């Protein structure tokens, strides 16, 4: 039984018990003082007790649950390159989507197999990627140690923006520091 099935069954049981308790309260209110109907109404009203336990349990579980913290790069965080990649954007079906990556920082995910890594690409003003033309970009990983263990030089990946595939590429080996064309940019 899945969690959603269990949850929907609990919700249905809760609604049924609360309706029966309300009906019991109505019967008890309308029935004459010494009668079987009044006693049945009292019995139906007792059905709300398990619901109170469920509500208290739900409140405790909700209070103990950790608050969801959004994952991602802070807007004011400096760019710290982790690796270099060669990216080839896929051709778009519509002209409006032909240039999905603009100059500046671009947040996305690099996916290898079933693993995805949150990234930020540094796109130079004069080097915006063009579909079907390979380009070299510096990339920063949200969790570099985890990503670099899997994304070794030569590893092929897919670039996603949300659920949309933008392109494919591979990780490049580290460039010599004295080569200004291929060296990683230094964070300011």
mmCIF file of C-alpha atoms in Angstrom, residues 6-96:
data_model
loop_
_atom_site.group_PDB
_atom_site.id
_atom_site.type_symbol
_atom_site.label_atom_id
_atom_site.label_comp_id
_atom_site.label_asym_id
_atom_site.label_seq_id
_atom_site.Cartn_x
_atom_site.Cartn_y
_atom_site.Cartn_z
ATOM 1 C CA UNK A 6 -2.978 5.193 2.936
ATOM 2 C CA UNK A 7 -3.447 8.961 3.224
ATOM 3 C CA UNK A 8 -6.608 8.997 1.097
ATOM 4 C CA UNK A 9 -8.067 6.110 3.114
ATOM 5 C CA UNK A 10 -7.327 7.961 6.352
ATOM 6 C CA UNK A 11 -8.971 11.091 5.032
ATOM 7 C CA UNK A 12 -12.062 9.136 3.993
ATOM 8 C CA UNK A 13 -12.266 7.411 7.402
ATOM 9 C CA UNK A 14 -11.875 10.780 9.150
ATOM 10 C CA UNK A 15 -14.699 12.331 7.146
ATOM 11 C CA UNK A 16 -17.014 9.338 7.722
ATOM 12 C CA UNK A 17 -16.362 9.338 11.492
ATOM 13 C CA UNK A 18 -16.914 13.080 11.776
ATOM 14 C CA UNK A 19 -20.177 12.879 9.789
ATOM 15 C CA UNK A 20 -21.406 10.017 12.004
ATOM 16 C CA UNK A 21 -20.486 12.032 15.113
ATOM 17 C CA UNK A 22 -22.419 15.040 13.784
ATOM 18 C CA UNK A 23 -25.419 12.840 12.985
ATOM 19 C CA UNK A 24 -25.177 11.371 16.503
ATOM 20 C CA UNK A 25 -25.170 14.853 18.008
ATOM 21 C CA UNK A 26 -28.231 15.809 15.961
ATOM 22 C CA UNK A 27 -30.084 12.591 16.963
ATOM 23 C CA UNK A 28 -29.182 13.119 20.620
ATOM 24 C CA UNK A 29 -30.414 16.717 20.499
ATOM 25 C CA UNK A 30 -33.746 15.837 18.841
ATOM 26 C CA UNK A 31 -34.537 12.561 20.694
ATOM 27 C CA UNK A 32 -36.614 12.561 23.907
ATOM 28 C CA UNK A 33 -34.727 12.249 27.225
ATOM 29 C CA UNK A 34 -35.027 8.557 28.132
ATOM 30 C CA UNK A 35 -34.873 6.739 24.759
ATOM 31 C CA UNK A 36 -32.807 4.268 22.745
ATOM 32 C CA UNK A 37 -32.386 6.877 19.969
ATOM 33 C CA UNK A 38 -30.723 9.272 22.437
ATOM 34 C CA UNK A 39 -28.376 6.482 23.595
ATOM 35 C CA UNK A 40 -27.449 5.650 19.963
ATOM 36 C CA UNK A 41 -26.831 9.347 19.339
ATOM 37 C CA UNK A 42 -24.465 9.426 22.333
ATOM 38 C CA UNK A 43 -22.663 6.353 21.002
ATOM 39 C CA UNK A 44 -22.250 7.948 17.578
ATOM 40 C CA UNK A 45 -20.878 11.121 19.179
ATOM 41 C CA UNK A 46 -18.071 9.124 20.791
ATOM 42 C CA UNK A 47 -16.688 8.448 17.279
ATOM 43 C CA UNK A 48 -14.959 11.836 17.260
ATOM 44 C CA UNK A 49 -12.447 10.700 19.933
ATOM 45 C CA UNK A 50 -10.135 8.757 17.531
ATOM 46 C CA UNK A 51 -10.207 11.737 15.177
ATOM 47 C CA UNK A 52 -8.854 14.009 17.898
ATOM 48 C CA UNK A 53 -5.953 11.577 18.365
ATOM 49 C CA UNK A 54 -5.249 11.624 14.617
ATOM 50 C CA UNK A 55 -5.330 15.430 14.533
ATOM 51 C CA UNK A 56 -2.967 15.706 17.523
ATOM 52 C CA UNK A 57 -0.607 13.145 15.941
ATOM 53 C CA UNK A 58 -0.639 15.059 12.654
ATOM 54 C CA UNK A 59 0.145 18.339 14.455
ATOM 55 C CA UNK A 60 3.059 16.745 16.353
ATOM 56 C CA UNK A 61 4.433 15.195 13.153
ATOM 57 C CA UNK A 62 4.160 18.528 11.363
ATOM 58 C CA UNK A 63 5.901 20.363 14.225
ATOM 59 C CA UNK A 64 8.813 17.882 14.209
ATOM 60 C CA UNK A 65 9.251 17.887 10.429
ATOM 61 C CA UNK A 66 12.232 19.962 9.277
ATOM 62 C CA UNK A 67 11.423 23.078 7.330
ATOM 63 C CA UNK A 68 12.135 22.713 3.625
ATOM 64 C CA UNK A 69 15.151 24.769 2.645
ATOM 65 C CA UNK A 70 15.377 25.645 -1.021
ATOM 66 C CA UNK A 71 18.543 24.368 -2.655
ATOM 67 C CA UNK A 72 20.428 26.644 -4.970
ATOM 68 C CA UNK A 73 22.948 29.416 -5.261
ATOM 69 C CA UNK A 74 22.533 32.629 -3.317
ATOM 70 C CA UNK A 75 21.981 35.581 -5.631
ATOM 71 C CA UNK A 76 24.887 37.537 -4.125
ATOM 72 C CA UNK A 77 27.335 34.597 -3.928
ATOM 73 C CA UNK A 78 30.572 34.956 -5.870
ATOM 74 C CA UNK A 79 31.161 32.594 -8.776
ATOM 75 C CA UNK A 80 33.771 29.965 -7.861
ATOM 76 C CA UNK A 81 34.479 27.749 -10.883
ATOM 77 C CA UNK A 82 34.701 24.032 -10.205
ATOM 78 C CA UNK A 83 35.360 22.723 -13.706
ATOM 79 C CA UNK A 84 35.234 23.484 -17.413
ATOM 80 C CA UNK A 85 32.757 21.913 -19.774
ATOM 81 C CA UNK A 86 32.206 21.780 -23.487
ATOM 82 C CA UNK A 87 28.509 22.302 -24.155
ATOM 83 C CA UNK A 88 26.541 21.862 -27.365
ATOM 84 C CA UNK A 89 22.996 23.201 -27.267
ATOM 85 C CA UNK A 90 20.292 21.252 -29.055
ATOM 86 C CA UNK A 91 18.482 22.838 -31.987
ATOM 87 C CA UNK A 92 15.184 24.379 -30.870
ATOM 88 C CA UNK A 93 11.843 23.672 -32.517
ATOM 89 C CA UNK A 94 10.804 27.327 -32.315
ATOM 90 C CA UNK A 95 12.956 30.412 -32.959
ATOM 91 C CA UNK A 96 11.968 31.919 -29.595
#
